[in-house]
PDB file of C-alpha atoms in Angstrom:
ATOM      1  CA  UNK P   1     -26.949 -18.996 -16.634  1.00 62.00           C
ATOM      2  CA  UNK P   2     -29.548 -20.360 -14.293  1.00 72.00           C
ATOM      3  CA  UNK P   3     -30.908 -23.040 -17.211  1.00 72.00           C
ATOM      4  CA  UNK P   4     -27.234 -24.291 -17.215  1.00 73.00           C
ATOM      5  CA  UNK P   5     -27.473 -24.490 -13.465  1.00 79.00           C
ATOM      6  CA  UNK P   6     -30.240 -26.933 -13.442  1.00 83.00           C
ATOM      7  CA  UNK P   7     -33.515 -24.293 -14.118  1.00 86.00           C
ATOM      8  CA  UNK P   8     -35.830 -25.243 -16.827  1.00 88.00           C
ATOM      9  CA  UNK P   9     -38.190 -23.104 -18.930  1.00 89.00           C
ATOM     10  CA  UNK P  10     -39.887 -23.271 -21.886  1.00 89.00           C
ATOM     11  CA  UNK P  11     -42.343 -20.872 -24.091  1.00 91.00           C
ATOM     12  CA  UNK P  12     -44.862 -22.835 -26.599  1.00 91.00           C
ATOM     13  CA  UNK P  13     -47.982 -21.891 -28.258  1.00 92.00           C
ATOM     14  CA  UNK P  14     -51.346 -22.403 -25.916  1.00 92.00           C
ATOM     15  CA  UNK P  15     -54.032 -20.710 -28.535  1.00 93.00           C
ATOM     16  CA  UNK P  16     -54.613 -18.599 -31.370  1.00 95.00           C
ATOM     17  CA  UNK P  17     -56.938 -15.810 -30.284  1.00 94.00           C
ATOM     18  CA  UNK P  18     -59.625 -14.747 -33.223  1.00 94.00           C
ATOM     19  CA  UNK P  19     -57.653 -12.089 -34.307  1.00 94.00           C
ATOM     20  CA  UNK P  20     -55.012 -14.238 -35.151  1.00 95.00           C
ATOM     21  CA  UNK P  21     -52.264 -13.554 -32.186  1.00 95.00           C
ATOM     22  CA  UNK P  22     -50.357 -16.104 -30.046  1.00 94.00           C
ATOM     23  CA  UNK P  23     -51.299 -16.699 -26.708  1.00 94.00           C
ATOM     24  CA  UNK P  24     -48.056 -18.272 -25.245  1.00 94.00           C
ATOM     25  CA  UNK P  25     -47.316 -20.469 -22.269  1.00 93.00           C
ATOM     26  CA  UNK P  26     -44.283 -20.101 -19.686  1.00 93.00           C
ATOM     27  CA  UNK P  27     -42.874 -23.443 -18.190  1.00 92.00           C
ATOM     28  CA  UNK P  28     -40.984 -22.516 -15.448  1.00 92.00           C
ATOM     29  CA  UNK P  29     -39.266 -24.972 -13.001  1.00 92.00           C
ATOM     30  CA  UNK P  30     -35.958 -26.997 -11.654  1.00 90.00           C
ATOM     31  CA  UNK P  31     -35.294 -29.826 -13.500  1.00 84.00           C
ATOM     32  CA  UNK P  32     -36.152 -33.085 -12.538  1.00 71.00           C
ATOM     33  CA  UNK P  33     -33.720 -36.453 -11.947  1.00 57.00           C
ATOM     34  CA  UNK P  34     -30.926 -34.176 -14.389  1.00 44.00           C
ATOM     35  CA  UNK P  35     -33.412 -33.925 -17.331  1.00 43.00           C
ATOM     36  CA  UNK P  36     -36.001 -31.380 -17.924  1.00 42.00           C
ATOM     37  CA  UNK P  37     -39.143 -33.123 -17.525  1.00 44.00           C
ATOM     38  CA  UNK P  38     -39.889 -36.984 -18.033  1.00 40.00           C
ATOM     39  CA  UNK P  39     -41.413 -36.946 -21.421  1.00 40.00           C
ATOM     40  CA  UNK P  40     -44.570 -39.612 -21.241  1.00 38.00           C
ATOM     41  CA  UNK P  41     -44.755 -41.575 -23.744  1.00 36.00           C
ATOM     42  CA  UNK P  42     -47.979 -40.609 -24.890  1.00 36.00           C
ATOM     43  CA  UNK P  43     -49.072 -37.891 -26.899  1.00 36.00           C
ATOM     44  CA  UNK P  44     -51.589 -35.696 -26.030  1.00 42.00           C
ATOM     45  CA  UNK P  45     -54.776 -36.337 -28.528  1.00 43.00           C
ATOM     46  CA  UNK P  46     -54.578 -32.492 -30.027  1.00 45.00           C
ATOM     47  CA  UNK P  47     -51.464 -31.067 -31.144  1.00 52.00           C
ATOM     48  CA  UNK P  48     -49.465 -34.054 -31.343  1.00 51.00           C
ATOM     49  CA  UNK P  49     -47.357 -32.570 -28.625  1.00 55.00           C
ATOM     50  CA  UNK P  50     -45.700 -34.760 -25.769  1.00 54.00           C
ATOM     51  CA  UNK P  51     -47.065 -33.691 -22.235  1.00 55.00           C
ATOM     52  CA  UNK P  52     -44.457 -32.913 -19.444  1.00 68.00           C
ATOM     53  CA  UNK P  53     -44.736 -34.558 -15.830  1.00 71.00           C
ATOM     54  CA  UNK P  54     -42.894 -32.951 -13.167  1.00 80.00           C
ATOM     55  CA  UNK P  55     -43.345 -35.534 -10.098  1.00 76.00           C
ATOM     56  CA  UNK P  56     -44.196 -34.289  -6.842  1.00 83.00           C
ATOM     57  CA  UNK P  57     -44.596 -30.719  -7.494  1.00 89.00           C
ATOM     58  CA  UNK P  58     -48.165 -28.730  -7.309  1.00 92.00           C
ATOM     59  CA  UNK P  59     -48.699 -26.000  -9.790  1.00 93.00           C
ATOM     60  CA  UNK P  60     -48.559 -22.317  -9.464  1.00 95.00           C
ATOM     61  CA  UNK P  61     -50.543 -20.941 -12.400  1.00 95.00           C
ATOM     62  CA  UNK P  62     -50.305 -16.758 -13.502  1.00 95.00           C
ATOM     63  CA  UNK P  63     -51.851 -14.930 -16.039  1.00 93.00           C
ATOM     64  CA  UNK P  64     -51.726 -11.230 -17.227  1.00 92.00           C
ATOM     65  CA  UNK P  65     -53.849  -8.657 -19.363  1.00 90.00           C
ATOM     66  CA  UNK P  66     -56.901 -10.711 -19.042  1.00 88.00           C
ATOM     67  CA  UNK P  67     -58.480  -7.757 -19.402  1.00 86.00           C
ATOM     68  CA  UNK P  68     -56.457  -4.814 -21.996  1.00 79.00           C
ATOM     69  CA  UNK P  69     -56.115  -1.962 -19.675  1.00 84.00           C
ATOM     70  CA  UNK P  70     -54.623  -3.493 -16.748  1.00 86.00           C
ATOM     71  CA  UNK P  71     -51.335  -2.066 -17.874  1.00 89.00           C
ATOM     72  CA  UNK P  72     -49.877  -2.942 -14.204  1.00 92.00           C
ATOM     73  CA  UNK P  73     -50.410  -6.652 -14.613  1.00 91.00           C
ATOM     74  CA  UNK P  74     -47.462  -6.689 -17.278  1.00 90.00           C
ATOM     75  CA  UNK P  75     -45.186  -5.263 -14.145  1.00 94.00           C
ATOM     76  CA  UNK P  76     -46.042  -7.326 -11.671  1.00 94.00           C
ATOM     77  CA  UNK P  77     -45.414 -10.851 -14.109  1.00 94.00           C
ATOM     78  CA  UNK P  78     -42.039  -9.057 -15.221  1.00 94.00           C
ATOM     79  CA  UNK P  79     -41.228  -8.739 -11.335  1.00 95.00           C
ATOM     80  CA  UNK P  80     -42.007 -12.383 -10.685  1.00 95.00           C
ATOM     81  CA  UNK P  81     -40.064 -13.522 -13.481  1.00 93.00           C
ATOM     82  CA  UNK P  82     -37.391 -11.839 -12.765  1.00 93.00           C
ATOM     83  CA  UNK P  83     -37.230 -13.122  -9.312  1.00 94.00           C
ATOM     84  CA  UNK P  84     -37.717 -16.651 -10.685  1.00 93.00           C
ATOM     85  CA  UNK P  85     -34.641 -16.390 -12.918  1.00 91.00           C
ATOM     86  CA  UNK P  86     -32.386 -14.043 -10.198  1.00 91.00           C
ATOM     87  CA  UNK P  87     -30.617 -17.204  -9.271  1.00 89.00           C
ATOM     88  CA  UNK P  88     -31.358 -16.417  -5.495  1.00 92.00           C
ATOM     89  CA  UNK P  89     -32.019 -19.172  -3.175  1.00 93.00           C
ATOM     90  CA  UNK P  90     -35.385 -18.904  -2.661  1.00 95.00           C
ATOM     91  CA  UNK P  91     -35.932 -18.294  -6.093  1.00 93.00           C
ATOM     92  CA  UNK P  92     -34.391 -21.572  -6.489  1.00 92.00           C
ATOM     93  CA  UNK P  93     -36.032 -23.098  -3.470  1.00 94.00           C
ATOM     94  CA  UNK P  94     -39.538 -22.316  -5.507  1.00 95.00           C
ATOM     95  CA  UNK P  95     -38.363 -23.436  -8.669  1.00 94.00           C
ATOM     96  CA  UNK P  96     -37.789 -27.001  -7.129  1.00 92.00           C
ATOM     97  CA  UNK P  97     -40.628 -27.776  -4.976  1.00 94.00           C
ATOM     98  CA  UNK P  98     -43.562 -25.858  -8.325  1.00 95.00           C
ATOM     99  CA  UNK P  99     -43.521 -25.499 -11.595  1.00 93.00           C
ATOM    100  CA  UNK P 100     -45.065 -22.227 -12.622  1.00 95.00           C
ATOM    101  CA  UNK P 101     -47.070 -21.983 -16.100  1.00 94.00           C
ATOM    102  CA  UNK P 102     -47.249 -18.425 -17.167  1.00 95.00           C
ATOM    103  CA  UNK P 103     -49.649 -16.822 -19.420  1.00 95.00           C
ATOM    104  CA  UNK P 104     -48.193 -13.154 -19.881  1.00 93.00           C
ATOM    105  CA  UNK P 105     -51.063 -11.571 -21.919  1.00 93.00           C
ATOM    106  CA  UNK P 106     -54.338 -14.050 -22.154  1.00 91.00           C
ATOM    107  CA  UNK P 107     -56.019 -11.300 -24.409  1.00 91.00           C
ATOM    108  CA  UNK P 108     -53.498 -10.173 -26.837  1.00 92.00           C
ATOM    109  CA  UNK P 109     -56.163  -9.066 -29.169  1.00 91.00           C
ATOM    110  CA  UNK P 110     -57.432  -6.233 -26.876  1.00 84.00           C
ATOM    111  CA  UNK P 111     -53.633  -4.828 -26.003  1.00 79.00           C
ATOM    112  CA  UNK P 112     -53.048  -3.817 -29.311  1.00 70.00           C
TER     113      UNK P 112
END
């Protein structure tokens, strides 16, 4: 698998929209110095959660279904993911120099 080859991804929780649904988060990058991320050894002040540092790597930031009708949005972020996990070498060439956070559906609520 590509995670076994040195990818690394991860989904957690970003919200709670007011009707309740999860609004997840994509990590998606190549690992860094053999291990996934460098933990810091701080937590972050809500959640209790440990923040992630990938060094020397800008962000690529994608979101989908902002709005509930833009049906096409949900193809487009299955394309790039797919690409990003194909194992090809620019897919892998990406994967080391960003880290991609992924939002697949910021309004969950409306896509119902």
């Amino acid at each position: 698998s590509l995670v076994a080859a040195g990818a690394f991804a991860r989904r957690e929780l970003l919200a709670l929209t007011p009707g309740g649904r999860r609004v997840d988060l994509l990590t998606i990058t190549w690992r860094s110095g053999g291990a996934p991320a460098t933990s810091l050894q701080t937590r972050l002040a809500r959640g209790g959660r440990q923040a992630l540092c990938f060094p020397c790597r800008r962000s690529v930031f994608v979101s989908a279904r902002v709005h509930p009708g833009e049906t096409p949005a949900s193809f487009m972020l299955e394309g790039l993911i797919d690409f990003l996990a194909s194992g090809s070498a620019a897919a892998q060439t990406l994967l080391r120099r960003y880290v991609f956070y992924v939002v697949p559906v910021l309004n969950p609520d409306g896509v119902e």
